[in-house]
């Protein structure tokens, strides 16, 4: 059985899959998150001018959410593609579409130049971005999971999310020197365009990196046996609708990065709120949190291979939500260092209990025949709902209102509670064999047998992402 094999060739394939998933996710989410950064920092002024600053902020943050509206549509299309044409093919397609749409944002005219066409074109490209990114995590997670050695699926699959966090670091890091050294007029005029135009790198890297990735043994076996689903979406809803719903509810935990990087940025930086954090200082908060996350994710993924998927997801969700109160309070009292520390705890460490584990847990709930479709649909419905929270937060706690940390923190905790309940209601998956995943009647291996087979599959590890050189 492939997942039990410890032959060096199989281990090289596992590491190659993890490395390509890491790099692909980093590049694709760099594209996705430079938009989020720009939506918080400059888009209210250049695409949505208004006499009412609250309206401008809400409109700009709503375009961030629009990208998530397209994600369920992309999940249906790209999930179907991944389950019928293979994990490798869908990942290449995602990267090409994402790179092209992001680069075009960098050449858009502003509202002052073409009027209402500027926000219309911006929204259209954001929709394409959302469509493209919908297949990335489900495709990458499924690819890594199906290549991973037995008993190491949590560790290996976590690298797809480590890549996502790295992409966020790259996004903020590109903006940092621009915000720090360019005058505000130059930054708002042309400086913000540079990170978008750099996305040409994504298009080139898409071909160079992923053309060498082998299709997963599980999908190839399904092809050879004529068991590739013709209508994976229909099969997914017929057989696993309850787990799709659970994934959608768990994916609402996207509320934590929304609070940290989107609403938190607007609250701290936008003049209407009166906090007055400098852009170049505030950009270090998500950078620092994500650096810690990159270091922490593989250790949490490995932990989930020992104790199960549900405990770190439940604890991470609830405690991260509680820490959101402290984070927003720190911003409200103009305490930069307290905000940084709270962000490191909330986003960089505790949230990874959820974030590092779901790339293994979600696809493990479904069968190979419809794994990409089911995960993509559930996850992207949940993130689509959570993506409108920044605009909701601004409406509930607009500039000039009182009790902003308490109001937003309470909503965050309520959302996290829904996610934790969904995780608690799901069946544990870490001791199931690959061929038994998605089968509600499958019996997990006894713990002693699982530990014995896991020890045979690969020496324990929890270090940095597998190197491309090792493949």
mmCIF file of N, CA, C and O in Angstrom, residues 55-116:
data_model
loop_
_atom_site.group_PDB
_atom_site.id
_atom_site.type_symbol
_atom_site.label_atom_id
_atom_site.label_comp_id
_atom_site.label_asym_id
_atom_site.label_seq_id
_atom_site.Cartn_x
_atom_site.Cartn_y
_atom_site.Cartn_z
ATOM 1 N N UNK A 55 -18.129 55.232 4.401
ATOM 2 C CA UNK A 55 -18.620 54.611 3.170
ATOM 3 C C UNK A 55 -17.456 54.120 2.323
ATOM 4 O O UNK A 55 -17.492 53.015 1.759
ATOM 5 N N UNK A 56 -16.397 54.917 2.227
ATOM 6 C CA UNK A 56 -15.239 54.536 1.422
ATOM 7 C C UNK A 56 -14.559 53.285 1.978
ATOM 8 O O UNK A 56 -14.178 52.381 1.223
ATOM 9 N N UNK A 57 -14.417 53.223 3.302
ATOM 10 C CA UNK A 57 -13.781 52.062 3.923
ATOM 11 C C UNK A 57 -14.628 50.811 3.713
ATOM 12 O O UNK A 57 -14.124 49.746 3.342
ATOM 13 N N UNK A 58 -15.946 50.926 3.936
ATOM 14 C CA UNK A 58 -16.831 49.779 3.763
ATOM 15 C C UNK A 58 -16.793 49.286 2.323
ATOM 16 O O UNK A 58 -16.709 48.081 2.052
ATOM 17 N N UNK A 59 -16.830 50.230 1.365
ATOM 18 C CA UNK A 59 -16.811 49.844 -0.050
ATOM 19 C C UNK A 59 -15.521 49.124 -0.410
ATOM 20 O O UNK A 59 -15.527 48.108 -1.109
ATOM 21 N N UNK A 60 -14.396 49.628 0.080
ATOM 22 C CA UNK A 60 -13.110 49.015 -0.237
ATOM 23 C C UNK A 60 -13.001 47.619 0.372
ATOM 24 O O UNK A 60 -12.579 46.669 -0.289
ATOM 25 N N UNK A 61 -13.390 47.482 1.632
ATOM 26 C CA UNK A 61 -13.318 46.179 2.279
ATOM 27 C C UNK A 61 -14.334 45.202 1.691
ATOM 28 O O UNK A 61 -14.126 43.991 1.711
ATOM 29 N N UNK A 62 -15.437 45.726 1.157
ATOM 30 C CA UNK A 62 -16.407 44.848 0.513
ATOM 31 C C UNK A 62 -15.828 44.223 -0.750
ATOM 32 O O UNK A 62 -16.143 43.079 -1.083
ATOM 33 N N UNK A 63 -14.958 44.942 -1.465
ATOM 34 C CA UNK A 63 -14.337 44.345 -2.647
ATOM 35 C C UNK A 63 -13.400 43.210 -2.247
ATOM 36 O O UNK A 63 -13.215 42.263 -3.015
ATOM 37 N N UNK A 64 -12.805 43.303 -1.056
ATOM 38 C CA UNK A 64 -12.048 42.166 -0.535
ATOM 39 C C UNK A 64 -12.979 40.966 -0.405
ATOM 40 O O UNK A 64 -12.641 39.850 -0.806
ATOM 41 N N UNK A 65 -14.175 41.188 0.134
ATOM 42 C CA UNK A 65 -15.141 40.109 0.278
ATOM 43 C C UNK A 65 -15.657 39.576 -1.036
ATOM 44 O O UNK A 65 -15.982 38.398 -1.149
ATOM 45 N N UNK A 66 -15.728 40.427 -2.059
ATOM 46 C CA UNK A 66 -16.223 40.005 -3.364
ATOM 47 C C UNK A 66 -15.383 38.852 -3.918
ATOM 48 O O UNK A 66 -15.899 37.945 -4.573
ATOM 49 N N UNK A 67 -14.084 38.892 -3.656
ATOM 50 C CA UNK A 67 -13.228 37.802 -4.115
ATOM 51 C C UNK A 67 -13.655 36.469 -3.541
ATOM 52 O O UNK A 67 -13.526 35.428 -4.194
ATOM 53 N N UNK A 68 -14.210 36.497 -2.338
ATOM 54 C CA UNK A 68 -14.666 35.262 -1.718
ATOM 55 C C UNK A 68 -16.032 34.831 -2.241
ATOM 56 O O UNK A 68 -16.390 33.650 -2.158
ATOM 57 N N UNK A 69 -16.815 35.769 -2.790
ATOM 58 C CA UNK A 69 -18.085 35.398 -3.396
ATOM 59 C C UNK A 69 -17.850 34.460 -4.568
ATOM 60 O O UNK A 69 -18.601 33.506 -4.792
ATOM 61 N N UNK A 70 -16.800 34.733 -5.341
ATOM 62 C CA UNK A 70 -16.496 33.901 -6.504
ATOM 63 C C UNK A 70 -15.901 32.557 -6.110
ATOM 64 O O UNK A 70 -15.863 31.634 -6.940
ATOM 65 N N UNK A 71 -15.460 32.419 -4.873
ATOM 66 C CA UNK A 71 -14.779 31.192 -4.489
ATOM 67 C C UNK A 71 -15.691 29.960 -4.502
ATOM 68 O O UNK A 71 -15.267 28.896 -4.973
ATOM 69 N N UNK A 72 -16.958 30.047 -4.037
ATOM 70 C CA UNK A 72 -17.808 28.856 -4.182
ATOM 71 C C UNK A 72 -18.011 28.449 -5.639
ATOM 72 O O UNK A 72 -18.060 27.252 -5.955
ATOM 73 N N UNK A 73 -18.108 29.439 -6.542
ATOM 74 C CA UNK A 73 -18.246 29.116 -7.968
ATOM 75 C C UNK A 73 -16.973 28.423 -8.455
ATOM 76 O O UNK A 73 -17.026 27.396 -9.138
ATOM 77 N N UNK A 74 -15.825 29.002 -8.100
ATOM 78 C CA UNK A 74 -14.560 28.372 -8.458
ATOM 79 C C UNK A 74 -14.415 26.993 -7.850
ATOM 80 O O UNK A 74 -13.835 26.084 -8.462
ATOM 81 N N UNK A 75 -14.954 26.812 -6.634
ATOM 82 C CA UNK A 75 -14.866 25.510 -5.978
ATOM 83 C C UNK A 75 -15.600 24.445 -6.772
ATOM 84 O O UNK A 75 -15.119 23.317 -6.927
ATOM 85 N N UNK A 76 -16.785 24.784 -7.291
ATOM 86 C CA UNK A 76 -17.545 23.819 -8.083
ATOM 87 C C UNK A 76 -16.799 23.477 -9.375
ATOM 88 O O UNK A 76 -16.667 22.307 -9.740
ATOM 89 N N UNK A 77 -16.301 24.508 -10.065
ATOM 90 C CA UNK A 77 -15.649 24.287 -11.359
ATOM 91 C C UNK A 77 -14.289 23.614 -11.182
ATOM 92 O O UNK A 77 -13.995 22.588 -11.809
ATOM 93 N N UNK A 78 -13.444 24.196 -10.319
ATOM 94 C CA UNK A 78 -12.089 23.690 -10.159
ATOM 95 C C UNK A 78 -12.054 22.390 -9.367
ATOM 96 O O UNK A 78 -11.193 21.538 -9.597
ATOM 97 N N UNK A 79 -12.985 22.235 -8.414
ATOM 98 C CA UNK A 79 -13.073 20.963 -7.698
ATOM 99 C C UNK A 79 -13.418 19.829 -8.645
ATOM 100 O O UNK A 79 -12.825 18.749 -8.592
ATOM 101 N N UNK A 80 -14.380 20.083 -9.534
ATOM 102 C CA UNK A 80 -14.731 19.087 -10.555
ATOM 103 C C UNK A 80 -13.520 18.760 -11.423
ATOM 104 O O UNK A 80 -13.248 17.585 -11.712
ATOM 105 N N UNK A 81 -12.786 19.793 -11.816
ATOM 106 C CA UNK A 81 -11.606 19.592 -12.658
ATOM 107 C C UNK A 81 -10.549 18.750 -11.931
ATOM 108 O O UNK A 81 -9.948 17.846 -12.510
ATOM 109 N N UNK A 82 -10.325 19.052 -10.661
ATOM 110 C CA UNK A 82 -9.323 18.317 -9.893
ATOM 111 C C UNK A 82 -9.678 16.859 -9.693
ATOM 112 O O UNK A 82 -8.796 15.994 -9.642
ATOM 113 N N UNK A 83 -10.980 16.555 -9.572
ATOM 114 C CA UNK A 83 -11.398 15.174 -9.360
ATOM 115 C C UNK A 83 -11.530 14.385 -10.655
ATOM 116 O O UNK A 83 -11.541 13.150 -10.631
ATOM 117 N N UNK A 84 -11.642 15.084 -11.788
ATOM 118 C CA UNK A 84 -11.800 14.381 -13.064
ATOM 119 C C UNK A 84 -10.543 14.427 -13.931
ATOM 120 O O UNK A 84 -10.327 13.534 -14.752
ATOM 121 N N UNK A 85 -9.699 15.456 -13.755
ATOM 122 C CA UNK A 85 -8.495 15.595 -14.573
ATOM 123 C C UNK A 85 -7.199 15.504 -13.758
ATOM 124 O O UNK A 85 -6.118 15.559 -14.338
ATOM 125 N N UNK A 86 -7.305 15.434 -12.450
ATOM 126 C CA UNK A 86 -6.113 15.260 -11.633
ATOM 127 C C UNK A 86 -5.748 16.486 -10.822
ATOM 128 O O UNK A 86 -6.071 17.621 -11.169
ATOM 129 N N UNK A 87 -5.053 16.230 -9.702
ATOM 130 C CA UNK A 87 -4.658 17.303 -8.780
ATOM 131 C C UNK A 87 -3.635 18.239 -9.437
ATOM 132 O O UNK A 87 -3.694 19.448 -9.284
ATOM 133 N N UNK A 88 -2.698 17.679 -10.164
ATOM 134 C CA UNK A 88 -1.634 18.469 -10.776
ATOM 135 C C UNK A 88 -2.202 19.474 -11.783
ATOM 136 O O UNK A 88 -1.814 20.640 -11.798
ATOM 137 N N UNK A 89 -3.112 19.041 -12.617
ATOM 138 C CA UNK A 89 -3.657 19.908 -13.648
ATOM 139 C C UNK A 89 -4.440 21.081 -13.078
ATOM 140 O O UNK A 89 -4.347 22.210 -13.566
ATOM 141 N N UNK A 90 -5.225 20.821 -12.040
ATOM 142 C CA UNK A 90 -6.020 21.913 -11.482
ATOM 143 C C UNK A 90 -5.123 22.948 -10.799
ATOM 144 O O UNK A 90 -5.409 24.148 -10.825
ATOM 145 N N UNK A 91 -4.016 22.511 -10.209
ATOM 146 C CA UNK A 91 -3.121 23.454 -9.543
ATOM 147 C C UNK A 91 -2.414 24.356 -10.557
ATOM 148 O O UNK A 91 -2.217 25.544 -10.311
ATOM 149 N N UNK A 92 -2.048 23.817 -11.700
ATOM 150 C CA UNK A 92 -1.460 24.651 -12.753
ATOM 151 C C UNK A 92 -2.464 25.683 -13.252
ATOM 152 O O UNK A 92 -2.135 26.866 -13.427
ATOM 153 N N UNK A 93 -3.685 25.263 -13.477
ATOM 154 C CA UNK A 93 -4.716 26.171 -13.962
ATOM 155 C C UNK A 93 -4.966 27.296 -12.967
ATOM 156 O O UNK A 93 -5.066 28.475 -13.359
ATOM 157 N N UNK A 94 -5.049 26.964 -11.690
ATOM 158 C CA UNK A 94 -5.283 27.978 -10.655
ATOM 159 C C UNK A 94 -4.208 29.059 -10.685
ATOM 160 O O UNK A 94 -4.503 30.263 -10.606
ATOM 161 N N UNK A 95 -2.962 28.654 -10.796
ATOM 162 C CA UNK A 95 -1.875 29.616 -10.730
ATOM 163 C C UNK A 95 -1.832 30.528 -11.947
ATOM 164 O O UNK A 95 -1.572 31.724 -11.831
ATOM 165 N N UNK A 96 -2.103 30.011 -13.108
ATOM 166 C CA UNK A 96 -2.083 30.845 -14.308
ATOM 167 C C UNK A 96 -3.174 31.917 -14.248
ATOM 168 O O UNK A 96 -2.940 33.088 -14.557
ATOM 169 N N UNK A 97 -4.377 31.517 -13.871
ATOM 170 C CA UNK A 97 -5.488 32.471 -13.817
ATOM 171 C C UNK A 97 -5.243 33.513 -12.725
ATOM 172 O O UNK A 97 -5.479 34.711 -12.932
ATOM 173 N N UNK A 98 -4.765 33.078 -11.573
ATOM 174 C CA UNK A 98 -4.492 34.016 -10.477
ATOM 175 C C UNK A 98 -3.419 35.023 -10.866
ATOM 176 O O UNK A 98 -3.571 36.234 -10.648
ATOM 177 N N UNK A 99 -2.329 34.562 -11.446
ATOM 178 C CA UNK A 99 -1.238 35.465 -11.808
ATOM 179 C C UNK A 99 -1.661 36.511 -12.811
ATOM 180 O O UNK A 99 -1.327 37.703 -12.673
ATOM 181 N N UNK A 100 -2.421 36.121 -13.813
ATOM 182 C CA UNK A 100 -2.842 37.071 -14.848
ATOM 183 C C UNK A 100 -3.790 38.115 -14.287
ATOM 184 O O UNK A 100 -3.643 39.325 -14.564
ATOM 185 N N UNK A 101 -4.781 37.699 -13.487
ATOM 186 C CA UNK A 101 -5.756 38.659 -12.956
ATOM 187 C C UNK A 101 -5.110 39.635 -11.988
ATOM 188 O O UNK A 101 -5.452 40.825 -11.959
ATOM 189 N N UNK A 102 -4.165 39.160 -11.195
ATOM 190 C CA UNK A 102 -3.501 40.038 -10.235
ATOM 191 C C UNK A 102 -2.634 41.067 -10.938
ATOM 192 O O UNK A 102 -2.617 42.241 -10.563
ATOM 193 N N UNK A 103 -1.919 40.651 -11.960
ATOM 194 C CA UNK A 103 -1.075 41.579 -12.699
ATOM 195 C C UNK A 103 -1.912 42.698 -13.330
ATOM 196 O O UNK A 103 -1.503 43.860 -13.358
ATOM 197 N N UNK A 104 -3.103 42.365 -13.798
ATOM 198 C CA UNK A 104 -3.967 43.370 -14.418
ATOM 199 C C UNK A 104 -4.457 44.412 -13.409
ATOM 200 O O UNK A 104 -4.703 45.562 -13.783
ATOM 201 N N UNK A 105 -4.616 44.037 -12.133
ATOM 202 C CA UNK A 105 -4.992 45.026 -11.122
ATOM 203 C C UNK A 105 -3.949 46.142 -11.072
ATOM 204 O O UNK A 105 -4.278 47.317 -10.891
ATOM 205 N N UNK A 106 -2.692 45.781 -11.285
ATOM 206 C CA UNK A 106 -1.611 46.757 -11.215
ATOM 207 C C UNK A 106 -1.616 47.796 -12.316
ATOM 208 O O UNK A 106 -0.877 48.785 -12.228
ATOM 209 N N UNK A 107 -2.407 47.590 -13.364
ATOM 210 C CA UNK A 107 -2.452 48.570 -14.458
ATOM 211 C C UNK A 107 -3.813 49.262 -14.544
ATOM 212 O O UNK A 107 -4.076 49.991 -15.501
ATOM 213 N N UNK A 108 -4.680 49.058 -13.560
ATOM 214 C CA UNK A 108 -6.008 49.676 -13.594
ATOM 215 C C UNK A 108 -5.921 51.196 -13.445
ATOM 216 O O UNK A 108 -5.124 51.709 -12.651
ATOM 217 N N UNK A 109 -6.762 51.931 -14.162
ATOM 218 C CA UNK A 109 -6.876 53.367 -13.926
ATOM 219 C C UNK A 109 -7.640 53.636 -12.633
ATOM 220 O O UNK A 109 -8.389 52.771 -12.149
ATOM 221 N N UNK A 110 -7.464 54.806 -12.063
ATOM 222 C CA UNK A 110 -8.127 55.156 -10.808
ATOM 223 C C UNK A 110 -9.486 55.803 -11.080
ATOM 224 O O UNK A 110 -9.848 56.090 -12.226
ATOM 225 N N UNK A 111 -10.223 56.044 -10.015
ATOM 226 C CA UNK A 111 -11.527 56.690 -10.123
ATOM 227 C C UNK A 111 -11.394 58.085 -10.730
ATOM 228 O O UNK A 111 -12.235 58.506 -11.525
ATOM 229 N N UNK A 112 -10.345 58.802 -10.377
ATOM 230 C CA UNK A 112 -10.146 60.146 -10.916
ATOM 231 C C UNK A 112 -9.891 60.127 -12.418
ATOM 232 O O UNK A 112 -10.153 61.110 -13.114
ATOM 233 N N UNK A 113 -9.412 58.998 -12.934
ATOM 234 C CA UNK A 113 -9.081 58.905 -14.356
ATOM 235 C C UNK A 113 -10.257 58.443 -15.213
ATOM 236 O O UNK A 113 -10.483 58.968 -16.302
ATOM 237 N N UNK A 114 -11.007 57.446 -14.752
ATOM 238 C CA UNK A 114 -12.086 56.895 -15.583
ATOM 239 C C UNK A 114 -13.424 56.805 -14.860
ATOM 240 O O UNK A 114 -14.381 56.236 -15.395
ATOM 241 N N UNK A 115 -13.510 57.367 -13.664
ATOM 242 C CA UNK A 115 -14.782 57.372 -12.953
ATOM 243 C C UNK A 115 -15.217 55.995 -12.498
ATOM 244 O O UNK A 115 -14.419 55.181 -12.041
ATOM 245 N N UNK A 116 -16.508 55.712 -12.678
ATOM 246 C CA UNK A 116 -17.106 54.502 -12.126
ATOM 247 C C UNK A 116 -16.524 53.227 -12.712
ATOM 248 O O UNK A 116 -16.602 52.154 -12.112
#
